[in-house]
Coordinates of C-alpha atoms in Angstrom, one line a residue:
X987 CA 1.1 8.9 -10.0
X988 CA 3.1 6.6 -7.9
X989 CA 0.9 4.2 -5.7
X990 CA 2.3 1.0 -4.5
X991 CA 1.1 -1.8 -2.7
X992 CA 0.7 -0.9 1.2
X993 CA 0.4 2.6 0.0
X994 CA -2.4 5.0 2.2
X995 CA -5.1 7.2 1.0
X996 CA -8.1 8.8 1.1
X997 CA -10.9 8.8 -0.7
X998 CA -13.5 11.9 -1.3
X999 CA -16.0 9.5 1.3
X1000 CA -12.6 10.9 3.9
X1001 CA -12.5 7.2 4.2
X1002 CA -8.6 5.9 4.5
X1003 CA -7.9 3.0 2.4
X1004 CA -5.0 0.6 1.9
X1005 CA -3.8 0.2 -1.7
X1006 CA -4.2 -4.1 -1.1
X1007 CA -3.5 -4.9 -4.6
X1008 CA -2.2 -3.1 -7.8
X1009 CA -2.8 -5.0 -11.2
X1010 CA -2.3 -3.6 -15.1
X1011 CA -4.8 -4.6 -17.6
X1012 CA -5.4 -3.1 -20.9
X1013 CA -3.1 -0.6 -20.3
X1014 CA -4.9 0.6 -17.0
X1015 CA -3.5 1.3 -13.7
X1016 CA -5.9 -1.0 -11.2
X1017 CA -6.2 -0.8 -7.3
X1018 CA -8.1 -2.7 -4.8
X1019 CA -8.7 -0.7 -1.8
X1020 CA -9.6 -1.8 1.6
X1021 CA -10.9 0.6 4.1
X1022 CA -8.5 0.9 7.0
X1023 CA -11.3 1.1 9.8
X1024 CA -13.6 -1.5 7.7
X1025 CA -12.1 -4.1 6.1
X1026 CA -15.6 -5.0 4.8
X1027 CA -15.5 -1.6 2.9
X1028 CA -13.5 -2.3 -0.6
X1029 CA -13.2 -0.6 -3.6
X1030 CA -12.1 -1.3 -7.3
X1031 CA -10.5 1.8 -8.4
X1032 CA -8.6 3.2 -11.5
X1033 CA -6.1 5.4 -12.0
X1034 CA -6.5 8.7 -13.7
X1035 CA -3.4 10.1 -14.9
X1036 CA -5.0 13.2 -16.2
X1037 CA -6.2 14.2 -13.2
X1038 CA -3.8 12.2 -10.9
X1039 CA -6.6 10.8 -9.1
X1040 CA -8.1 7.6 -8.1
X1041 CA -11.5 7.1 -9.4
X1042 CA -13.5 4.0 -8.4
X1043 CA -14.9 1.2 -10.8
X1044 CA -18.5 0.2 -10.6
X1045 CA -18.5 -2.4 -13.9
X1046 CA -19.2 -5.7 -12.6
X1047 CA -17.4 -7.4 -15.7
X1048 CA -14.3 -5.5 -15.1
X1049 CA -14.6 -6.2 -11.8
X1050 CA -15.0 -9.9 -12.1
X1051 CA -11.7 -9.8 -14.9
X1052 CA -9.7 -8.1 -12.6
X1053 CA -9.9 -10.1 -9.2
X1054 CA -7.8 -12.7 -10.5
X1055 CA -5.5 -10.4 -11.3
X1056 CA -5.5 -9.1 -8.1
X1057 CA -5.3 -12.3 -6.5
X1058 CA -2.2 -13.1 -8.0
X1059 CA -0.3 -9.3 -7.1
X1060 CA -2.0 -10.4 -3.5
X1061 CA 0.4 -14.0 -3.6
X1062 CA 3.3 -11.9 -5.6
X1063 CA 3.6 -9.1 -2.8
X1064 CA 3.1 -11.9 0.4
X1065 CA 6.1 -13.8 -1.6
X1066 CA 8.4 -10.6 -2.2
X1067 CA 7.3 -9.2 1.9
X1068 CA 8.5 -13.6 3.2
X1069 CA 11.8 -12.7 1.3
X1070 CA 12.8 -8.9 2.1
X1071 CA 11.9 -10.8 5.8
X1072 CA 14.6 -13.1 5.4
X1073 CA 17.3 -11.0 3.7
X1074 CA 17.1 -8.9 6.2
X1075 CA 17.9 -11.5 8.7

């Protein structure tokens, strides 16, 4: 699977998300997803790469361990958007 940051999908709710954050940890492929049309609705997903699907997370402790992970691809994609903006200038 090849899901970036700013990437689209939908769910099996037929809910559209935005892939808002991307983060590796233990060897795992995380997203945070925030509904398009509800920015209150977010998930904690994982990838499956047998199935090539997105499958979401309900552990609270692997939730907690990833958000700051996902915090910092949140400041690392804001930084890379400010200087695509200014190269392209």
């Amino acid at each position: 699977m090849n899901i970036d940051i700013y990437d689209q999908i939908t769910l099996s709710d037929n809910q559209v998300y935005l892939i808002a954050g991307k983060t590796n940890y233990l060897n795992k492929v995380y997203y945070f997803l925030v509904d398009i049309k509800d920015t209150h609705n977010i998930k904690y997903c994982e990838e499956n790469i047998k199935n090539h699907s997105v499958v979401e997370i309900s552990d609270s402790q692997l939730k907690q361990k990833l958000l700051p992970l996902f915090l910092k691809s949140f400041q690392s994609s804001s930084a890379d958007m400010m200087l695509k903006e200014i190269e392209d200038k």
